[in-house]
């Protein structure tokens, strides 16, 4: 029974998110989070243009809260809107921007739209980006166009969890056009990335004059032992000379003593 409750709760949350996404198309909607609180249910909407979602005097939010409350039987739903800081790294907003520009300018400028959005994403700090536009562009036959630049992981856990993905569609005269966006954010940690730690050496702080004085003192300290060695050599030579003289005197005294005998 507990498992069924969890499944029913998650399906209800998914339906609420899907309903909000459908009603907030082309308004810069990114994603929605649902959090349970003691007062009721809190719905957090992330968007690039929160002013359009709020409306004049909060009319749009009031309509949305009433619709969610009636359709999904939520207890005291409270909607909170947060602004997305970096639009260029949000895949859902980028996909909606491409769809808006295609619906506005048509299929004749789809290459310029793809290259421009790709450059904006890389300027925002992304490591890599891939844009896929599939449909009847520009001819009557369906094709798929790929815009790719930078580094993008295609396999492993990083490609499934780390890379931001989004899909949307644009309604044109020629038919429906599918748009898929993949962005590799700059804060992602790759398994093959190695960082070397630098050894930090502490330098002695002080003015230039103090450093010069220390250097002079070192030089003078190095010169002193040299002078002392010269004195020691002189003393040694003098001692040797005196010892030689004393030896000569003793020898002469011995000779003189023998001669007297």
PDB file of C-alpha atoms in Angstrom:
ATOM      1  CA  UNK A   1       0.000   0.000   0.000  1.00  0.00           C
ATOM      2  CA  UNK A   2       2.829   2.404   0.821  1.00  0.00           C
ATOM      3  CA  UNK A   3       4.457   1.780  -2.555  1.00  0.00           C
ATOM      4  CA  UNK A   4       1.207   2.550  -4.354  1.00  0.00           C
ATOM      5  CA  UNK A   5       0.949   5.841  -2.474  1.00  0.00           C
ATOM      6  CA  UNK A   6       4.457   6.823  -3.524  1.00  0.00           C
ATOM      7  CA  UNK A   7       3.750   5.917  -7.154  1.00  0.00           C
ATOM      8  CA  UNK A   8       0.477   7.859  -7.136  1.00  0.00           C
ATOM      9  CA  UNK A   9       2.211  10.872  -5.602  1.00  0.00           C
ATOM     10  CA  UNK A  10       5.010  10.865  -8.194  1.00  0.00           C
ATOM     11  CA  UNK A  11       2.573  10.486 -11.098  1.00  0.00           C
ATOM     12  CA  UNK A  12       0.559  13.426  -9.786  1.00  0.00           C
ATOM     13  CA  UNK A  13       3.747  15.531  -9.549  1.00  0.00           C
ATOM     14  CA  UNK A  14       4.685  14.592 -13.109  1.00  0.00           C
ATOM     15  CA  UNK A  15       1.226  15.558 -14.398  1.00  0.00           C
ATOM     16  CA  UNK A  16       1.424  18.914 -12.593  1.00  0.00           C
ATOM     17  CA  UNK A  17       4.845  19.614 -14.122  1.00  0.00           C
ATOM     18  CA  UNK A  18       3.572  18.658 -17.580  1.00  0.00           C
ATOM     19  CA  UNK A  19       0.504  20.903 -17.199  1.00  0.00           C
ATOM     20  CA  UNK A  20       2.625  23.901 -16.134  1.00  0.00           C
ATOM     21  CA  UNK A  21       5.046  23.331 -19.020  1.00  0.00           C
ATOM     22  CA  UNK A  22       2.188  23.303 -21.549  1.00  0.00           C
ATOM     23  CA  UNK A  23       0.614  26.484 -20.153  1.00  0.00           C
ATOM     24  CA  UNK A  24       3.917  28.383 -19.889  1.00  0.00           C
ATOM     25  CA  UNK A  25       5.234  27.780 -23.393  1.00  0.00           C
ATOM     26  CA  UNK A  26       7.241  30.593 -25.031  1.00  0.00           C
ATOM     27  CA  UNK A  27       7.569  32.422 -21.708  1.00  0.00           C
ATOM     28  CA  UNK A  28      11.087  31.210 -20.853  1.00  0.00           C
ATOM     29  CA  UNK A  29      10.018  28.316 -18.613  1.00  0.00           C
ATOM     30  CA  UNK A  30      12.925  26.090 -17.571  1.00  0.00           C
ATOM     31  CA  UNK A  31      11.696  23.473 -15.078  1.00  0.00           C
ATOM     32  CA  UNK A  32       9.370  23.005 -12.093  1.00  0.00           C
ATOM     33  CA  UNK A  33       9.929  21.553  -8.617  1.00  0.00           C
ATOM     34  CA  UNK A  34       7.213  20.412  -6.200  1.00  0.00           C
ATOM     35  CA  UNK A  35       7.940  20.394  -2.459  1.00  0.00           C
ATOM     36  CA  UNK A  36       5.626  19.314   0.368  1.00  0.00           C
ATOM     37  CA  UNK A  37       5.412  21.671   3.351  1.00  0.00           C
ATOM     38  CA  UNK A  38       3.370  21.632   6.604  1.00  0.00           C
ATOM     39  CA  UNK A  39       1.123  24.365   5.152  1.00  0.00           C
ATOM     40  CA  UNK A  40       0.489  22.552   1.854  1.00  0.00           C
ATOM     41  CA  UNK A  41       2.208  22.038  -1.504  1.00  0.00           C
ATOM     42  CA  UNK A  42       4.862  24.451  -2.753  1.00  0.00           C
ATOM     43  CA  UNK A  43       5.377  24.701  -6.537  1.00  0.00           C
ATOM     44  CA  UNK A  44       8.682  26.352  -7.550  1.00  0.00           C
ATOM     45  CA  UNK A  45       8.840  27.531 -11.180  1.00  0.00           C
ATOM     46  CA  UNK A  46      12.213  28.458 -12.728  1.00  0.00           C
ATOM     47  CA  UNK A  47      11.986  30.837 -15.690  1.00  0.00           C
ATOM     48  CA  UNK A  48      14.041  33.410 -17.586  1.00  0.00           C
ATOM     49  CA  UNK A  49      11.217  35.991 -17.676  1.00  0.00           C
ATOM     50  CA  UNK A  50       9.293  35.800 -14.387  1.00  0.00           C
ATOM     51  CA  UNK A  51       7.400  39.032 -15.080  1.00  0.00           C
ATOM     52  CA  UNK A  52       5.425  37.431 -17.906  1.00  0.00           C
ATOM     53  CA  UNK A  53       4.448  34.514 -15.681  1.00  0.00           C
ATOM     54  CA  UNK A  54       3.292  36.785 -12.850  1.00  0.00           C
ATOM     55  CA  UNK A  55       1.246  39.097 -15.077  1.00  0.00           C
ATOM     56  CA  UNK A  56      -0.450  42.342 -14.076  1.00  0.00           C
ATOM     57  CA  UNK A  57      -1.087  42.388 -10.319  1.00  0.00           C
ATOM     58  CA  UNK A  58      -0.434  38.639 -10.181  1.00  0.00           C
ATOM     59  CA  UNK A  59      -3.433  37.658 -12.305  1.00  0.00           C
ATOM     60  CA  UNK A  60      -1.638  34.875 -14.197  1.00  0.00           C
ATOM     61  CA  UNK A  61      -0.374  33.223 -11.016  1.00  0.00           C
ATOM     62  CA  UNK A  62      -3.821  33.315  -9.424  1.00  0.00           C
ATOM     63  CA  UNK A  63      -5.351  31.646 -12.482  1.00  0.00           C
ATOM     64  CA  UNK A  64      -2.635  29.001 -12.515  1.00  0.00           C
ATOM     65  CA  UNK A  65      -3.013  28.206  -8.798  1.00  0.00           C
ATOM     66  CA  UNK A  66      -6.780  27.870  -9.073  1.00  0.00           C
ATOM     67  CA  UNK A  67      -6.464  25.596 -12.126  1.00  0.00           C
ATOM     68  CA  UNK A  68      -3.913  23.340 -10.397  1.00  0.00           C
ATOM     69  CA  UNK A  69      -6.010  23.180  -7.223  1.00  0.00           C
ATOM     70  CA  UNK A  70      -9.179  22.132  -9.072  1.00  0.00           C
ATOM     71  CA  UNK A  71      -7.612  19.742 -11.579  1.00  0.00           C
ATOM     72  CA  UNK A  72      -5.184  17.835  -9.329  1.00  0.00           C
ATOM     73  CA  UNK A  73      -6.777  18.261  -5.850  1.00  0.00           C
ATOM     74  CA  UNK A  74      -3.719  19.854  -4.252  1.00  0.00           C
ATOM     75  CA  UNK A  75      -3.942  21.125  -0.685  1.00  0.00           C
ATOM     76  CA  UNK A  76      -3.286  24.880  -0.505  1.00  0.00           C
ATOM     77  CA  UNK A  77      -0.875  25.149  -3.488  1.00  0.00           C
ATOM     78  CA  UNK A  78       1.621  28.029  -3.296  1.00  0.00           C
ATOM     79  CA  UNK A  79       3.510  29.060  -6.434  1.00  0.00           C
ATOM     80  CA  UNK A  80       6.989  30.573  -6.170  1.00  0.00           C
ATOM     81  CA  UNK A  81       8.876  31.917  -9.200  1.00  0.00           C
ATOM     82  CA  UNK A  82      12.685  31.990  -9.374  1.00  0.00           C
ATOM     83  CA  UNK A  83      14.733  33.586 -12.121  1.00  0.00           C
ATOM     84  CA  UNK A  84      17.353  31.525 -13.966  1.00  0.00           C
ATOM     85  CA  UNK A  85      20.752  33.146 -13.478  1.00  0.00           C
ATOM     86  CA  UNK A  86      22.596  31.940 -16.589  1.00  0.00           C
ATOM     87  CA  UNK A  87      20.193  31.480 -19.506  1.00  0.00           C
ATOM     88  CA  UNK A  88      22.915  30.250 -21.864  1.00  0.00           C
ATOM     89  CA  UNK A  89      23.468  27.069 -19.820  1.00  0.00           C
ATOM     90  CA  UNK A  90      19.777  26.070 -19.607  1.00  0.00           C
ATOM     91  CA  UNK A  91      18.936  23.584 -22.369  1.00  0.00           C
ATOM     92  CA  UNK A  92      15.145  24.012 -22.129  1.00  0.00           C
ATOM     93  CA  UNK A  93      15.286  27.802 -22.502  1.00  0.00           C
ATOM     94  CA  UNK A  94      17.700  27.518 -25.446  1.00  0.00           C
ATOM     95  CA  UNK A  95      15.393  25.029 -27.191  1.00  0.00           C
ATOM     96  CA  UNK A  96      12.406  27.347 -26.708  1.00  0.00           C
ATOM     97  CA  UNK A  97      14.407  30.296 -28.058  1.00  0.00           C
ATOM     98  CA  UNK A  98      15.229  28.318 -31.222  1.00  0.00           C
ATOM     99  CA  UNK A  99      11.562  27.340 -31.634  1.00  0.00           C
ATOM    100  CA  UNK A 100      10.449  30.975 -31.210  1.00  0.00           C
ATOM    101  CA  UNK A 101      12.929  32.236 -33.792  1.00  0.00           C
ATOM    102  CA  UNK A 102      11.957  29.505 -36.294  1.00  0.00           C
ATOM    103  CA  UNK A 103       8.260  30.326 -35.932  1.00  0.00           C
ATOM    104  CA  UNK A 104       9.023  34.011 -36.322  1.00  0.00           C
ATOM    105  CA  UNK A 105      11.548  34.037 -39.206  1.00  0.00           C
ATOM    106  CA  UNK A 106      10.727  30.740 -40.933  1.00  0.00           C
ATOM    107  CA  UNK A 107      13.015  28.059 -42.322  1.00  0.00           C
ATOM    108  CA  UNK A 108      15.065  30.346 -44.567  1.00  0.00           C
ATOM    109  CA  UNK A 109      17.304  31.518 -41.677  1.00  0.00           C
ATOM    110  CA  UNK A 110      17.581  28.281 -39.700  1.00  0.00           C
ATOM    111  CA  UNK A 111      21.380  28.024 -40.197  1.00  0.00           C
ATOM    112  CA  UNK A 112      21.973  31.506 -38.850  1.00  0.00           C
ATOM    113  CA  UNK A 113      19.715  30.776 -35.882  1.00  0.00           C
ATOM    114  CA  UNK A 114      21.606  27.555 -35.109  1.00  0.00           C
ATOM    115  CA  UNK A 115      25.077  29.110 -35.323  1.00  0.00           C
ATOM    116  CA  UNK A 116      24.067  32.183 -33.309  1.00  0.00           C
ATOM    117  CA  UNK A 117      22.529  30.202 -30.450  1.00  0.00           C
ATOM    118  CA  UNK A 118      25.541  27.874 -30.422  1.00  0.00           C
ATOM    119  CA  UNK A 119      27.899  30.864 -30.077  1.00  0.00           C
ATOM    120  CA  UNK A 120      25.784  32.308 -27.240  1.00  0.00           C
ATOM    121  CA  UNK A 121      25.906  29.014 -25.339  1.00  0.00           C
ATOM    122  CA  UNK A 122      29.700  28.807 -25.630  1.00  0.00           C
ATOM    123  CA  UNK A 123      30.055  32.446 -24.561  1.00  0.00           C
ATOM    124  CA  UNK A 124      28.028  31.618 -21.443  1.00  0.00           C
ATOM    125  CA  UNK A 125      30.803  29.185 -20.414  1.00  0.00           C
ATOM    126  CA  UNK A 126      29.643  25.797 -21.718  1.00  0.00           C
ATOM    127  CA  UNK A 127      32.279  23.204 -22.618  1.00  0.00           C
ATOM    128  CA  UNK A 128      30.273  21.859 -25.553  1.00  0.00           C
ATOM    129  CA  UNK A 129      26.889  22.148 -27.267  1.00  0.00           C
ATOM    130  CA  UNK A 130      24.899  20.141 -29.798  1.00  0.00           C
ATOM    131  CA  UNK A 131      21.710  21.328 -31.554  1.00  0.00           C
ATOM    132  CA  UNK A 132      19.602  18.986 -33.714  1.00  0.00           C
ATOM    133  CA  UNK A 133      16.849  20.410 -35.925  1.00  0.00           C
ATOM    134  CA  UNK A 134      14.784  17.792 -37.761  1.00  0.00           C
ATOM    135  CA  UNK A 135      11.870  18.315 -40.133  1.00  0.00           C
ATOM    136  CA  UNK A 136      11.017  19.740 -43.542  1.00  0.00           C
ATOM    137  CA  UNK A 137      13.843  22.268 -43.552  1.00  0.00           C
ATOM    138  CA  UNK A 138      14.417  23.950 -45.960  1.00  0.00           C
ATOM    139  CA  UNK A 139      12.901  21.737 -48.682  1.00  0.00           C
ATOM    140  CA  UNK A 140       9.756  19.594 -48.710  1.00  0.00           C
ATOM    141  CA  UNK A 141      11.762  16.498 -47.691  1.00  0.00           C
ATOM    142  CA  UNK A 142      12.442  15.836 -44.037  1.00  0.00           C
ATOM    143  CA  UNK A 143      16.076  16.225 -42.971  1.00  0.00           C
ATOM    144  CA  UNK A 144      18.077  16.499 -39.808  1.00  0.00           C
ATOM    145  CA  UNK A 145      20.605  19.309 -39.348  1.00  0.00           C
ATOM    146  CA  UNK A 146      23.297  19.109 -36.676  1.00  0.00           C
ATOM    147  CA  UNK A 147      25.125  22.069 -35.129  1.00  0.00           C
ATOM    148  CA  UNK A 148      27.995  20.965 -32.929  1.00  0.00           C
ATOM    149  CA  UNK A 149      30.932  22.694 -31.246  1.00  0.00           C
ATOM    150  CA  UNK A 150      33.193  22.067 -28.255  1.00  0.00           C
ATOM    151  CA  UNK A 151      33.539  18.914 -26.168  1.00  0.00           C
ATOM    152  CA  UNK A 152      30.496  16.745 -25.407  1.00  0.00           C
ATOM    153  CA  UNK A 153      30.392  13.323 -23.750  1.00  0.00           C
ATOM    154  CA  UNK A 154      28.388  10.699 -25.641  1.00  0.00           C
ATOM    155  CA  UNK A 155      28.648   7.702 -23.293  1.00  0.00           C
ATOM    156  CA  UNK A 156      28.880   6.852 -19.614  1.00  0.00           C
ATOM    157  CA  UNK A 157      27.226   8.276 -16.517  1.00  0.00           C
ATOM    158  CA  UNK A 158      28.261  11.823 -17.407  1.00  0.00           C
ATOM    159  CA  UNK A 159      26.308  11.735 -20.676  1.00  0.00           C
ATOM    160  CA  UNK A 160      23.175  10.588 -18.822  1.00  0.00           C
ATOM    161  CA  UNK A 161      23.328  12.679 -15.645  1.00  0.00           C
ATOM    162  CA  UNK A 162      25.820  15.509 -16.180  1.00  0.00           C
ATOM    163  CA  UNK A 163      24.787  16.791 -19.613  1.00  0.00           C
ATOM    164  CA  UNK A 164      21.692  19.003 -19.786  1.00  0.00           C
ATOM    165  CA  UNK A 165      19.153  17.867 -22.391  1.00  0.00           C
ATOM    166  CA  UNK A 166      15.910  19.343 -23.688  1.00  0.00           C
ATOM    167  CA  UNK A 167      13.456  18.720 -26.534  1.00  0.00           C
ATOM    168  CA  UNK A 168      10.687  20.864 -27.978  1.00  0.00           C
ATOM    169  CA  UNK A 169       8.845  21.421 -31.257  1.00  0.00           C
ATOM    170  CA  UNK A 170       8.007  24.369 -33.495  1.00  0.00           C
ATOM    171  CA  UNK A 171       4.834  24.568 -35.592  1.00  0.00           C
ATOM    172  CA  UNK A 172       5.634  25.872 -39.104  1.00  0.00           C
ATOM    173  CA  UNK A 173       3.727  26.072 -42.379  1.00  0.00           C
ATOM    174  CA  UNK A 174       5.682  23.117 -43.761  1.00  0.00           C
ATOM    175  CA  UNK A 175       4.895  21.026 -40.668  1.00  0.00           C
ATOM    176  CA  UNK A 176       6.204  20.268 -37.207  1.00  0.00           C
ATOM    177  CA  UNK A 177       9.940  20.728 -36.606  1.00  0.00           C
ATOM    178  CA  UNK A 178      11.670  18.921 -33.737  1.00  0.00           C
ATOM    179  CA  UNK A 179      14.457  20.606 -31.755  1.00  0.00           C
ATOM    180  CA  UNK A 180      16.894  18.841 -29.455  1.00  0.00           C
ATOM    181  CA  UNK A 181      19.571  20.624 -27.396  1.00  0.00           C
ATOM    182  CA  UNK A 182      22.466  19.153 -25.377  1.00  0.00           C
ATOM    183  CA  UNK A 183      24.771  21.315 -23.261  1.00  0.00           C
ATOM    184  CA  UNK A 184      27.838  20.294 -21.267  1.00  0.00           C
ATOM    185  CA  UNK A 185      28.142  22.715 -18.297  1.00  0.00           C
ATOM    186  CA  UNK A 186      31.538  24.059 -17.153  1.00  0.00           C
ATOM    187  CA  UNK A 187      31.255  22.784 -13.551  1.00  0.00           C
ATOM    188  CA  UNK A 188      31.089  19.122 -14.558  1.00  0.00           C
ATOM    189  CA  UNK A 189      33.840  16.850 -13.181  1.00  0.00           C
ATOM    190  CA  UNK A 190      35.320  14.465 -15.734  1.00  0.00           C
ATOM    191  CA  UNK A 191      36.874  11.176 -14.543  1.00  0.00           C
ATOM    192  CA  UNK A 192      40.034  11.665 -16.640  1.00  0.00           C
ATOM    193  CA  UNK A 193      40.676  15.184 -15.336  1.00  0.00           C
ATOM    194  CA  UNK A 194      43.864  15.427 -13.249  1.00  0.00           C
ATOM    195  CA  UNK A 195      44.916  18.485 -11.245  1.00  0.00           C
ATOM    196  CA  UNK A 196      48.481  18.991  -9.998  1.00  0.00           C
ATOM    197  CA  UNK A 197      48.984  20.718  -6.661  1.00  0.00           C
ATOM    198  CA  UNK A 198      51.573  23.487  -6.582  1.00  0.00           C
ATOM    199  CA  UNK A 199      53.981  23.789  -3.640  1.00  0.00           C
ATOM    200  CA  UNK A 200      53.481  27.088  -1.859  1.00  0.00           C
ATOM    201  CA  UNK A 201      56.708  28.767  -0.673  1.00  0.00           C
ATOM    202  CA  UNK A 202      56.416  31.483   1.939  1.00  0.00           C
ATOM    203  CA  UNK A 203      58.526  34.540   1.230  1.00  0.00           C
ATOM    204  CA  UNK A 204      59.874  36.786   3.956  1.00  0.00           C
ATOM    205  CA  UNK A 205      57.958  40.024   4.125  1.00  0.00           C
ATOM    206  CA  UNK A 206      59.792  43.288   4.557  1.00  0.00           C
ATOM    207  CA  UNK A 207      60.959  46.412   2.872  1.00  0.00           C
ATOM    208  CA  UNK A 208      63.668  46.541   0.245  1.00  0.00           C
ATOM    209  CA  UNK A 209      66.042  48.315   2.639  1.00  0.00           C
ATOM    210  CA  UNK A 210      65.789  45.491   5.182  1.00  0.00           C
ATOM    211  CA  UNK A 211      66.472  42.939   2.453  1.00  0.00           C
ATOM    212  CA  UNK A 212      69.553  44.886   1.316  1.00  0.00           C
ATOM    213  CA  UNK A 213      70.835  45.110   4.911  1.00  0.00           C
ATOM    214  CA  UNK A 214      70.383  41.366   5.351  1.00  0.00           C
ATOM    215  CA  UNK A 215      72.269  40.694   2.118  1.00  0.00           C
ATOM    216  CA  UNK A 216      75.130  43.009   3.183  1.00  0.00           C
ATOM    217  CA  UNK A 217      75.296  41.298   6.572  1.00  0.00           C
ATOM    218  CA  UNK A 218      75.469  37.901   4.889  1.00  0.00           C
ATOM    219  CA  UNK A 219      78.289  39.059   2.600  1.00  0.00           C
ATOM    220  CA  UNK A 220      80.243  40.543   5.522  1.00  0.00           C
ATOM    221  CA  UNK A 221      79.710  37.343   7.502  1.00  0.00           C
ATOM    222  CA  UNK A 222      81.082  35.317   4.635  1.00  0.00           C
ATOM    223  CA  UNK A 223      84.164  37.559   4.308  1.00  0.00           C
ATOM    224  CA  UNK A 224      85.140  37.436   8.030  1.00  0.00           C
ATOM    225  CA  UNK A 225      86.132  33.793   8.146  1.00  0.00           C
ATOM    226  CA  UNK A 226      88.433  34.369   5.130  1.00  0.00           C
ATOM    227  CA  UNK A 227      90.343  37.107   7.039  1.00  0.00           C
ATOM    228  CA  UNK A 228      90.576  34.880  10.090  1.00  0.00           C
ATOM    229  CA  UNK A 229      92.108  32.115   8.032  1.00  0.00           C
ATOM    230  CA  UNK A 230      94.821  34.470   6.735  1.00  0.00           C
ATOM    231  CA  UNK A 231      95.754  35.454  10.293  1.00  0.00           C
ATOM    232  CA  UNK A 232      95.864  31.841  11.326  1.00  0.00           C
ATOM    233  CA  UNK A 233      98.225  31.009   8.457  1.00  0.00           C
ATOM    234  CA  UNK A 234     100.551  33.865   9.454  1.00  0.00           C
ATOM    235  CA  UNK A 235     100.607  32.694  13.058  1.00  0.00           C
ATOM    236  CA  UNK A 236     101.353  29.148  11.967  1.00  0.00           C
ATOM    237  CA  UNK A 237     104.267  30.275   9.786  1.00  0.00           C
ATOM    238  CA  UNK A 238     105.688  32.387  12.637  1.00  0.00           C
ATOM    239  CA  UNK A 239     105.432  29.440  15.035  1.00  0.00           C
ATOM    240  CA  UNK A 240     107.226  27.180  12.565  1.00  0.00           C
ATOM    241  CA  UNK A 241     109.996  29.727  12.112  1.00  0.00           C
ATOM    242  CA  UNK A 242     110.439  30.065  15.906  1.00  0.00           C
ATOM    243  CA  UNK A 243     110.516  26.299  16.333  1.00  0.00           C
ATOM    244  CA  UNK A 244     113.212  26.039  13.661  1.00  0.00           C
ATOM    245  CA  UNK A 245     115.305  28.743  15.377  1.00  0.00           C
ATOM    246  CA  UNK A 246     115.031  26.998  18.729  1.00  0.00           C
ATOM    247  CA  UNK A 247     116.125  23.723  17.188  1.00  0.00           C
ATOM    248  CA  UNK A 248     119.150  25.420  15.599  1.00  0.00           C
ATOM    249  CA  UNK A 249     120.105  27.016  18.927  1.00  0.00           C
ATOM    250  CA  UNK A 250     119.886  23.680  20.732  1.00  0.00           C
ATOM    251  CA  UNK A 251     122.092  22.043  18.112  1.00  0.00           C
ATOM    252  CA  UNK A 252     124.705  24.821  18.398  1.00  0.00           C
ATOM    253  CA  UNK A 253     124.699  24.555  22.199  1.00  0.00           C
ATOM    254  CA  UNK A 254     125.320  20.838  21.961  1.00  0.00           C
ATOM    255  CA  UNK A 255     128.207  21.394  19.534  1.00  0.00           C
ATOM    256  CA  UNK A 256     129.759  24.033  21.757  1.00  0.00           C
ATOM    257  CA  UNK A 257     129.500  21.724  24.757  1.00  0.00           C
ATOM    258  CA  UNK A 258     131.252  18.917  22.923  1.00  0.00           C
ATOM    259  CA  UNK A 259     134.025  21.253  21.789  1.00  0.00           C
ATOM    260  CA  UNK A 260     134.739  22.393  25.389  1.00  0.00           C
ATOM    261  CA  UNK A 261     135.092  18.810  26.467  1.00  0.00           C
TER     262      UNK A 261
END
